[in-house]
Amino acid sequence: MTEPELHTLPARRGRAVRLKKGESIRIINTHGQQVVDTWAFNADDLREFMSMEHLRASLERIFPHAGDMLVTNRRRPILAFVEDSSPGIHDTLMAACDSYRYGLLGCTTYHDNCTDNLHGGMGLIGLTPPGCPSPLNLWMNIPVVEGGRTQWGEPVSKPGDYVVLRAEIDSVVAMSACPQDILPINGAACSPTEAHYQVLR
Ligand SMILES: [Zn+2]
């Protein structure tokens, strides 16, 4: 079997791919410290999408693991979380970064952000998302500590770590290589990098 084509998710940018039911995507943390915000939409009705608040209710956990089924805002499976070579630290709590977020962090000029990357990535395949659902933040490390407080951790993944997600319905999967370079969520260097992905047909 030939190796599936390796696609680049450029640093600070978004991409989206269509998956038929049963097809999978392997998302690769090429350099090891990059958070990839990930969304999934029902290809036939973009108003149905993978939903973190519904997922947490379904899992009765705040962190999904390999083997879990990821559900939509209509509470049915959209992606199966099939494989994870990393230590399994991903975030479901934090909204995608956006221009307002960077404004609060002191930016006075435009800063790349995951919300615009969702629109940009889906725009490249001719789609407009119905807003920006809360993403599954792959490799984002948000420790929840005493009192329910959260912290901005650094990824604990290593170069080449990957996850495999399998479409349970015809889906559109969108990804953003998070351009956060003020907080250390993309590693202590605060230097966002590219990632890669493969579609497994
Ligand atoms: Zn982001």
mmCIF file of C-alpha atoms and ligand atoms in Angstrom:
data_model
loop_
_atom_site.group_PDB
_atom_site.id
_atom_site.type_symbol
_atom_site.label_atom_id
_atom_site.label_comp_id
_atom_site.label_asym_id
_atom_site.label_seq_id
_atom_site.Cartn_x
_atom_site.Cartn_y
_atom_site.Cartn_z
ATOM 1 C CA MET A 1 0.000 0.000 0.000
ATOM 2 C CA THR A 2 1.376 3.413 -0.910
ATOM 3 C CA GLU A 3 1.759 5.986 1.828
ATOM 4 C CA PRO A 4 -1.064 8.559 1.721
ATOM 5 C CA GLU A 5 -0.099 12.036 0.544
ATOM 6 C CA LEU A 6 1.319 14.254 3.272
ATOM 7 C CA HIS A 7 -0.352 17.683 3.344
ATOM 8 C CA THR A 8 1.058 20.721 5.118
ATOM 9 C CA LEU A 9 -0.980 22.687 7.606
ATOM 10 C CA PRO A 10 1.093 25.861 7.367
ATOM 11 C CA ALA A 11 2.101 27.680 10.542
ATOM 12 C CA ARG A 12 -0.583 30.165 11.648
ATOM 13 C CA ARG A 13 -3.034 28.979 8.963
ATOM 14 C CA GLY A 14 -6.120 26.812 8.530
ATOM 15 C CA ARG A 15 -7.095 23.994 6.202
ATOM 16 C CA ALA A 16 -10.184 21.831 5.770
ATOM 17 C CA VAL A 17 -10.825 18.459 4.161
ATOM 18 C CA ARG A 18 -13.892 16.446 3.268
ATOM 19 C CA LEU A 19 -14.056 12.926 4.662
ATOM 20 C CA LYS A 20 -16.513 10.299 3.522
ATOM 21 C CA LYS A 21 -17.978 8.085 6.223
ATOM 22 C CA GLY A 22 -15.298 5.542 7.121
ATOM 23 C CA GLU A 23 -12.369 7.649 5.935
ATOM 24 C CA SER A 24 -9.871 8.933 8.479
ATOM 25 C CA ILE A 25 -7.486 11.809 8.953
ATOM 26 C CA ARG A 26 -4.097 11.545 10.641
ATOM 27 C CA ILE A 27 -3.069 14.887 12.128
ATOM 28 C CA ILE A 28 0.640 15.071 12.850
ATOM 29 C CA ASN A 29 2.369 17.337 15.376
ATOM 30 C CA THR A 30 5.445 17.509 13.168
ATOM 31 C CA HIS A 31 7.589 19.636 15.467
ATOM 32 C CA GLY A 32 5.953 18.431 18.676
ATOM 33 C CA GLN A 33 4.794 21.648 20.336
ATOM 34 C CA GLN A 34 2.028 22.876 18.051
ATOM 35 C CA VAL A 35 -1.594 23.063 19.113
ATOM 36 C CA VAL A 36 -4.036 22.220 16.319
ATOM 37 C CA ASP A 37 -7.577 23.506 16.828
ATOM 38 C CA THR A 38 -9.860 20.949 15.175
ATOM 39 C CA TRP A 39 -13.496 21.129 14.108
ATOM 40 C CA ALA A 40 -15.823 18.681 12.377
ATOM 41 C CA PHE A 41 -19.063 19.465 10.539
ATOM 42 C CA ASN A 42 -21.760 17.291 9.021
ATOM 43 C CA ALA A 43 -20.985 17.614 5.287
ATOM 44 C CA ASP A 44 -24.712 17.620 4.474
ATOM 45 C CA ASP A 45 -25.676 20.246 7.066
ATOM 46 C CA LEU A 46 -22.934 22.451 8.489
ATOM 47 C CA ARG A 47 -25.261 23.472 11.323
ATOM 48 C CA GLU A 48 -24.460 20.102 12.878
ATOM 49 C CA PHE A 49 -20.906 20.054 14.209
ATOM 50 C CA MET A 50 -18.659 18.410 16.777
ATOM 51 C CA SER A 51 -19.501 20.095 20.063
ATOM 52 C CA MET A 52 -17.244 20.168 23.101
ATOM 53 C CA GLU A 53 -20.040 20.840 25.585
ATOM 54 C CA HIS A 54 -22.047 17.916 24.257
ATOM 55 C CA LEU A 55 -18.882 15.803 24.161
ATOM 56 C CA ARG A 56 -18.083 16.419 27.828
ATOM 57 C CA ALA A 57 -21.621 15.402 28.773
ATOM 58 C CA SER A 58 -21.277 12.267 26.664
ATOM 59 C CA LEU A 59 -17.842 11.296 28.014
ATOM 60 C CA GLU A 60 -18.381 12.439 31.611
ATOM 61 C CA ARG A 61 -14.761 13.610 31.294
ATOM 62 C CA ILE A 62 -13.124 16.804 30.062
ATOM 63 C CA PHE A 63 -10.358 15.070 28.081
ATOM 64 C CA PRO A 64 -11.168 12.707 25.203
ATOM 65 C CA HIS A 65 -9.001 9.617 24.800
ATOM 66 C CA ALA A 66 -8.296 7.267 21.914
ATOM 67 C CA GLY A 67 -11.264 4.906 21.791
ATOM 68 C CA ASP A 68 -13.806 7.658 22.478
ATOM 69 C CA MET A 69 -16.597 8.684 20.136
ATOM 70 C CA LEU A 70 -16.757 12.442 19.490
ATOM 71 C CA VAL A 71 -20.303 13.757 19.210
ATOM 72 C CA THR A 72 -22.174 16.648 17.649
ATOM 73 C CA ASN A 73 -24.557 19.276 18.928
ATOM 74 C CA ARG A 74 -27.245 16.749 17.945
ATOM 75 C CA ARG A 75 -25.573 14.236 20.292
ATOM 76 C CA ARG A 76 -24.563 11.666 17.709
ATOM 77 C CA PRO A 77 -21.116 10.446 16.691
ATOM 78 C CA ILE A 78 -19.283 12.405 14.014
ATOM 79 C CA LEU A 79 -15.661 11.313 14.571
ATOM 80 C CA ALA A 80 -14.158 8.290 16.243
ATOM 81 C CA PHE A 81 -10.938 9.081 18.110
ATOM 82 C CA VAL A 82 -9.096 6.027 16.839
ATOM 83 C CA GLU A 83 -5.427 6.495 17.683
ATOM 84 C CA ASP A 84 -3.179 8.797 19.696
ATOM 85 C CA SER A 85 0.584 8.370 19.851
ATOM 86 C CA SER A 86 0.960 11.331 22.239
ATOM 87 C CA PRO A 87 0.456 11.266 26.024
ATOM 88 C CA GLY A 88 -3.207 12.142 25.392
ATOM 89 C CA ILE A 89 -3.330 15.703 26.703
ATOM 90 C CA HIS A 90 -5.844 17.679 24.609
ATOM 91 C CA ASP A 91 -8.215 20.486 25.551
ATOM 92 C CA THR A 92 -11.981 20.810 25.261
ATOM 93 C CA LEU A 93 -12.417 23.874 27.479
ATOM 94 C CA MET A 94 -11.010 26.855 25.633
ATOM 95 C CA ALA A 95 -12.653 28.764 22.803
ATOM 96 C CA ALA A 96 -10.688 29.270 19.604
ATOM 97 C CA CYS A 97 -8.498 32.364 19.683
ATOM 98 C CA ASP A 98 -9.877 35.361 17.802
ATOM 99 C CA SER A 99 -9.119 39.020 17.161
ATOM 100 C CA TYR A 100 -10.846 40.011 20.418
ATOM 101 C CA ARG A 101 -8.585 37.651 22.362
ATOM 102 C CA TYR A 102 -5.450 39.202 20.903
ATOM 103 C CA GLY A 103 -6.851 42.665 21.562
ATOM 104 C CA LEU A 104 -7.172 41.745 25.241
ATOM 105 C CA LEU A 105 -3.597 40.478 25.139
ATOM 106 C CA GLY A 106 -2.427 43.902 23.993
ATOM 107 C CA CYS A 107 -2.245 43.543 20.214
ATOM 108 C CA THR A 108 -3.055 46.790 18.444
ATOM 109 C CA THR A 109 -2.722 45.413 14.896
ATOM 110 C CA TYR A 110 -4.130 42.304 13.229
ATOM 111 C CA HIS A 111 -2.990 38.990 14.702
ATOM 112 C CA ASP A 112 -3.590 35.677 12.945
ATOM 113 C CA ASN A 113 -6.157 33.675 14.876
ATOM 114 C CA CYS A 114 -7.871 30.296 14.826
ATOM 115 C CA THR A 115 -11.359 31.706 14.239
ATOM 116 C CA ASP A 116 -10.278 33.413 11.018
ATOM 117 C CA ASN A 117 -8.290 30.284 10.117
ATOM 118 C CA LEU A 118 -11.459 28.188 10.382
ATOM 119 C CA HIS A 119 -13.174 30.496 7.915
ATOM 120 C CA GLY A 120 -10.069 30.674 5.710
ATOM 121 C CA GLY A 121 -9.517 26.916 5.651
ATOM 122 C CA MET A 122 -13.125 26.111 4.852
ATOM 123 C CA GLY A 123 -13.204 28.929 2.314
ATOM 124 C CA LEU A 124 -10.414 27.170 0.394
ATOM 125 C CA ILE A 125 -12.839 24.298 -0.302
ATOM 126 C CA GLY A 126 -15.788 26.582 -0.995
ATOM 127 C CA LEU A 127 -17.531 26.367 2.387
ATOM 128 C CA THR A 128 -18.600 28.886 4.996
ATOM 129 C CA PRO A 129 -18.913 27.620 8.562
ATOM 130 C CA PRO A 130 -22.029 28.704 10.472
ATOM 131 C CA GLY A 131 -19.864 30.433 13.086
ATOM 132 C CA CYS A 132 -16.970 29.116 15.133
ATOM 133 C CA PRO A 133 -17.878 26.197 17.398
ATOM 134 C CA SER A 134 -15.573 25.496 20.315
ATOM 135 C CA PRO A 135 -12.768 23.385 18.856
ATOM 136 C CA LEU A 136 -11.118 20.224 20.046
ATOM 137 C CA ASN A 137 -7.706 21.708 20.814
ATOM 138 C CA LEU A 138 -5.330 18.890 19.981
ATOM 139 C CA TRP A 139 -2.221 18.879 22.206
ATOM 140 C CA MET A 140 -3.302 21.994 24.074
ATOM 141 C CA ASN A 141 -2.389 21.489 27.716
ATOM 142 C CA ILE A 142 -4.811 23.198 30.070
ATOM 143 C CA PRO A 143 -4.214 21.741 33.531
ATOM 144 C CA VAL A 144 -7.215 22.013 35.830
ATOM 145 C CA VAL A 145 -5.905 22.527 39.352
ATOM 146 C CA GLU A 146 -7.272 23.080 42.826
ATOM 147 C CA GLY A 147 -10.441 25.116 42.980
ATOM 148 C CA GLY A 148 -11.175 24.439 39.319
ATOM 149 C CA ARG A 149 -8.611 26.979 38.211
ATOM 150 C CA THR A 150 -7.024 26.459 34.800
ATOM 151 C CA GLN A 151 -3.465 27.095 33.665
ATOM 152 C CA TRP A 152 -1.842 27.742 30.267
ATOM 153 C CA GLY A 153 0.469 24.756 29.985
ATOM 154 C CA GLU A 154 2.949 23.795 27.297
ATOM 155 C CA PRO A 155 2.234 20.775 25.101
ATOM 156 C CA VAL A 156 3.600 17.482 26.418
ATOM 157 C CA SER A 157 3.683 15.940 22.942
ATOM 158 C CA LYS A 158 6.850 15.114 21.002
ATOM 159 C CA PRO A 159 7.801 15.650 17.349
ATOM 160 C CA GLY A 160 5.896 13.290 15.067
ATOM 161 C CA ASP A 161 3.085 12.549 17.511
ATOM 162 C CA TYR A 162 -0.213 12.053 15.727
ATOM 163 C CA VAL A 163 -3.880 11.371 16.234
ATOM 164 C CA VAL A 164 -6.203 9.491 13.881
ATOM 165 C CA LEU A 165 -9.859 10.530 13.639
ATOM 166 C CA ARG A 166 -12.341 8.477 11.595
ATOM 167 C CA ALA A 167 -15.479 9.981 10.097
ATOM 168 C CA GLU A 168 -18.657 8.338 11.353
ATOM 169 C CA ILE A 169 -20.747 10.383 8.871
ATOM 170 C CA ASP A 170 -19.748 12.325 5.745
ATOM 171 C CA SER A 171 -17.835 15.173 7.353
ATOM 172 C CA VAL A 172 -15.750 18.264 6.850
ATOM 173 C CA VAL A 173 -12.782 18.412 9.210
ATOM 174 C CA ALA A 174 -11.133 21.809 9.678
ATOM 175 C CA MET A 175 -7.829 22.498 11.415
ATOM 176 C CA SER A 176 -5.934 25.584 12.515
ATOM 177 C CA ALA A 177 -2.260 25.636 13.447
ATOM 178 C CA CYS A 178 -2.860 27.984 16.379
ATOM 179 C CA PRO A 179 -0.911 31.246 15.945
ATOM 180 C CA GLN A 180 -0.787 31.962 19.681
ATOM 181 C CA ASP A 181 2.687 33.422 20.285
ATOM 182 C CA ILE A 182 2.042 35.432 23.461
ATOM 183 C CA LEU A 183 1.074 32.626 25.871
ATOM 184 C CA PRO A 184 3.237 29.434 25.889
ATOM 185 C CA ILE A 185 0.494 27.098 24.689
ATOM 186 C CA ASN A 186 2.540 26.320 21.560
ATOM 187 C CA GLY A 187 5.655 25.709 23.681
ATOM 188 C CA ALA A 188 7.958 27.907 25.708
ATOM 189 C CA ALA A 189 9.512 29.380 22.578
ATOM 190 C CA CYS A 190 6.124 30.977 21.703
ATOM 191 C CA SER A 191 6.956 30.157 18.100
ATOM 192 C CA PRO A 192 4.054 28.562 16.190
ATOM 193 C CA THR A 193 5.019 25.957 13.603
ATOM 194 C CA GLU A 194 3.506 24.014 10.740
ATOM 195 C CA ALA A 195 1.844 20.659 11.223
ATOM 196 C CA HIS A 196 0.873 17.974 8.698
ATOM 197 C CA TYR A 197 -2.064 15.725 7.900
ATOM 198 C CA GLN A 198 -2.910 12.705 5.779
ATOM 199 C CA VAL A 199 -6.285 11.492 4.606
ATOM 200 C CA LEU A 200 -6.598 7.720 4.994
ATOM 201 C CA ARG A 201 -9.111 6.535 2.381
HETATM 202 ZN ZN ZN B 1 -5.590 29.674 18.378
#
